[in-house]
CSV table of N, CA and C in Angstrom, one decimal:
chain,number,residue,atom,x,y,z
A,104,MET,N,0.8,-1.2,0.0
A,104,MET,CA,0.0,0.0,0.0
A,104,MET,C,0.9,1.3,0.0
A,105,SER,N,1.9,1.3,0.7
A,105,SER,CA,2.8,2.4,0.8
A,105,SER,C,3.4,2.8,-0.5
A,106,GLY,N,3.5,1.9,-1.5
A,106,GLY,CA,4.0,2.3,-2.8
A,106,GLY,C,3.0,3.0,-3.6
A,107,LEU,N,1.8,2.9,-3.3
A,107,LEU,CA,0.7,3.6,-4.1
A,107,LEU,C,0.2,4.9,-3.4
A,108,VAL,N,0.8,5.2,-2.3
A,108,VAL,CA,0.3,6.4,-1.6
A,108,VAL,C,0.7,7.7,-2.3
A,109,HIS,N,1.7,7.7,-3.1
A,109,HIS,CA,2.2,8.9,-3.8
A,109,HIS,C,1.3,9.2,-4.9
A,110,LEU,N,0.4,8.2,-5.4
A,110,LEU,CA,-0.5,8.4,-6.5
A,110,LEU,C,-1.9,9.1,-6.0
A,111,VAL,N,-2.1,9.1,-4.8
A,111,VAL,CA,-3.4,9.7,-4.2
A,111,VAL,C,-3.5,11.2,-4.6
A,112,PRO,N,-2.4,12.0,-4.4
A,112,PRO,CA,-2.6,13.4,-4.8
A,112,PRO,C,-2.8,13.6,-6.3
A,113,LEU,N,-2.1,12.8,-7.1
A,113,LEU,CA,-2.4,12.9,-8.5
A,113,LEU,C,-3.8,12.6,-8.9
A,114,ALA,N,-4.4,11.5,-8.2
A,114,ALA,CA,-5.8,11.2,-8.5
A,114,ALA,C,-6.7,12.3,-8.1
A,115,ILE,N,-6.5,12.9,-6.9
A,115,ILE,CA,-7.3,13.9,-6.4
A,115,ILE,C,-7.2,15.2,-7.4
A,116,ALA,N,-6.0,15.5,-7.8
A,116,ALA,CA,-5.9,16.6,-8.7
A,116,ALA,C,-6.5,16.3,-10.1
A,117,ALA,N,-6.4,15.1,-10.5
A,117,ALA,CA,-7.0,14.7,-11.8
A,117,ALA,C,-8.5,14.8,-11.7
A,118,CYS,N,-9.1,14.4,-10.6
A,118,CYS,CA,-10.6,14.5,-10.4
A,118,CYS,C,-11.0,16.0,-10.4
A,119,ALA,N,-10.2,16.8,-9.7
A,119,ALA,CA,-10.5,18.2,-9.7
A,119,ALA,C,-10.4,18.9,-11.0
A,120,GLY,N,-9.4,18.5,-11.8
A,120,GLY,CA,-9.2,19.0,-13.2
A,120,GLY,C,-10.4,18.6,-14.1
A,121,TYR,N,-10.8,17.3,-13.9
A,121,TYR,CA,-11.9,16.8,-14.7
A,121,TYR,C,-13.2,17.6,-14.3
A,122,LEU,N,-13.4,17.8,-13.0
A,122,LEU,CA,-14.6,18.6,-12.7
A,122,LEU,C,-14.5,20.1,-13.2
A,123,LEU,N,-13.4,20.7,-13.2
A,123,LEU,CA,-13.2,22.0,-13.7
A,123,LEU,C,-13.5,22.0,-15.2
A,124,HIS,N,-13.0,20.9,-15.9
A,124,HIS,CA,-13.3,20.9,-17.3
A,124,HIS,C,-14.8,20.7,-17.6
A,125,ARG,N,-15.5,19.9,-16.8
A,125,ARG,CA,-17.0,19.7,-16.9
A,125,ARG,C,-17.8,21.0,-16.6
A,126,VAL,N,-17.3,21.8,-15.6
A,126,VAL,CA,-18.0,23.0,-15.3
A,126,VAL,C,-17.7,24.0,-16.4
A,127,ASN,N,-16.5,24.0,-17.0
A,127,ASN,CA,-16.2,25.0,-18.0
A,127,ASN,C,-16.8,24.7,-19.4
A,128,ARG,N,-17.1,23.4,-19.7
A,128,ARG,CA,-17.6,23.1,-21.0
A,128,ARG,C,-18.8,23.8,-21.4
A,129,PRO,N,-19.9,23.8,-20.6
A,129,PRO,CA,-21.1,24.6,-21.1
A,129,PRO,C,-21.0,26.1,-21.0
A,130,ARG,N,-20.1,26.6,-20.1
A,130,ARG,CA,-20.0,28.0,-19.9
A,130,ARG,C,-19.0,28.6,-20.8
A,131,GLY,N,-17.9,28.0,-21.0
A,131,GLY,CA,-16.8,28.5,-21.9
A,131,GLY,C,-16.0,29.6,-21.3
A,132,TRP,N,-15.8,29.6,-20.0
A,132,TRP,CA,-15.1,30.7,-19.4
A,132,TRP,C,-13.6,30.6,-19.7
A,133,LEU,N,-13.1,29.4,-19.7
A,133,LEU,CA,-11.6,29.3,-19.9
A,133,LEU,C,-11.3,28.6,-21.2
A,134,ARG,N,-10.1,28.9,-21.8
A,134,ARG,CA,-9.6,28.2,-22.9
A,134,ARG,C,-8.8,27.0,-22.4
A,135,ILE,N,-8.3,26.1,-23.3
A,135,ILE,CA,-7.6,24.9,-22.9
A,135,ILE,C,-6.3,25.2,-22.1
A,136,GLY,N,-5.6,26.3,-22.6
A,136,GLY,CA,-4.4,26.6,-21.9
A,136,GLY,C,-4.6,27.0,-20.5
A,137,GLU,N,-5.7,27.8,-20.3
A,137,GLU,CA,-6.0,28.3,-19.0
A,137,GLU,C,-6.5,27.1,-18.0
A,138,LEU,N,-7.2,26.1,-18.7
A,138,LEU,CA,-7.6,24.9,-17.9
A,138,LEU,C,-6.4,24.2,-17.5
A,139,ILE,N,-5.4,24.0,-18.3
A,139,ILE,CA,-4.2,23.3,-18.0
A,139,ILE,C,-3.5,24.1,-16.8
A,140,PHE,N,-3.4,25.4,-17.0
A,140,PHE,CA,-2.8,26.2,-15.9
A,140,PHE,C,-3.4,26.0,-14.5
A,141,TRP,N,-4.8,26.1,-14.5
A,141,TRP,CA,-5.5,25.9,-13.2
A,141,TRP,C,-5.4,24.5,-12.7
A,142,ASP,N,-5.3,23.6,-13.6
A,142,ASP,CA,-5.1,22.2,-13.2
A,142,ASP,C,-3.8,22.0,-12.5
A,143,VAL,N,-2.8,22.7,-13.0
A,143,VAL,CA,-1.4,22.6,-12.4
A,143,VAL,C,-1.4,23.3,-11.0
A,144,VAL,N,-2.1,24.4,-10.9
A,144,VAL,CA,-2.3,25.1,-9.7
A,144,VAL,C,-3.0,24.2,-8.7
A,145,LEU,N,-4.0,23.5,-9.1
A,145,LEU,CA,-4.7,22.6,-8.2
A,145,LEU,C,-3.8,21.5,-7.7
A,146,LEU,N,-3.0,21.0,-8.7
A,146,LEU,CA,-2.0,19.9,-8.3
A,146,LEU,C,-1.0,20.3,-7.3
A,147,ILE,N,-0.5,21.5,-7.5
A,147,ILE,CA,0.4,22.0,-6.5
A,147,ILE,C,-0.2,22.2,-5.1
A,148,ILE,N,-1.4,22.7,-5.1
A,148,ILE,CA,-2.1,22.9,-3.8
A,148,ILE,C,-2.3,21.6,-3.1
A,149,VAL,N,-2.8,20.6,-3.9
A,149,VAL,CA,-3.0,19.3,-3.3
A,149,VAL,C,-1.7,18.7,-2.8
A,150,PHE,N,-0.6,18.8,-3.6
A,150,PHE,CA,0.6,18.2,-3.1
A,150,PHE,C,1.1,19.0,-1.8
A,151,LEU,N,0.9,20.3,-1.7
A,151,LEU,CA,1.3,21.0,-0.5
A,151,LEU,C,0.5,20.6,0.7
A,152,VAL,N,-0.8,20.4,0.5
A,152,VAL,CA,-1.7,19.9,1.6
A,152,VAL,C,-1.2,18.5,2.0
A,153,TRP,N,-1.0,17.7,1.0
A,153,TRP,CA,-0.5,16.3,1.2
A,153,TRP,C,0.8,16.3,2.0
A,154,LEU,N,1.7,17.1,1.7
A,154,LEU,CA,3.0,17.1,2.4
A,154,LEU,C,2.8,17.6,3.8
A,155,ILE,N,1.9,18.5,4.0
A,155,ILE,CA,1.7,19.0,5.4
A,155,ILE,C,1.0,17.9,6.2
A,156,TRP,N,0.1,17.2,5.6
A,156,TRP,CA,-0.6,16.1,6.3
A,156,TRP,C,0.3,14.9,6.7
A,157,PHE,N,1.2,14.6,5.8
A,157,PHE,CA,2.1,13.5,6.0
A,157,PHE,C,3.4,14.1,6.5
């Protein structure tokens, strides 16, 4: 199990990025580059919270 623990933040960030994409699709607020940028920001935040927690 400990070998897969490092994949949890990636999975959380991937789910958050997918939800961001689903919310953005009908509204069209962000372009694809902006979606990628905010997904990276979410990934960094998740990793920082993950590092504080462990």
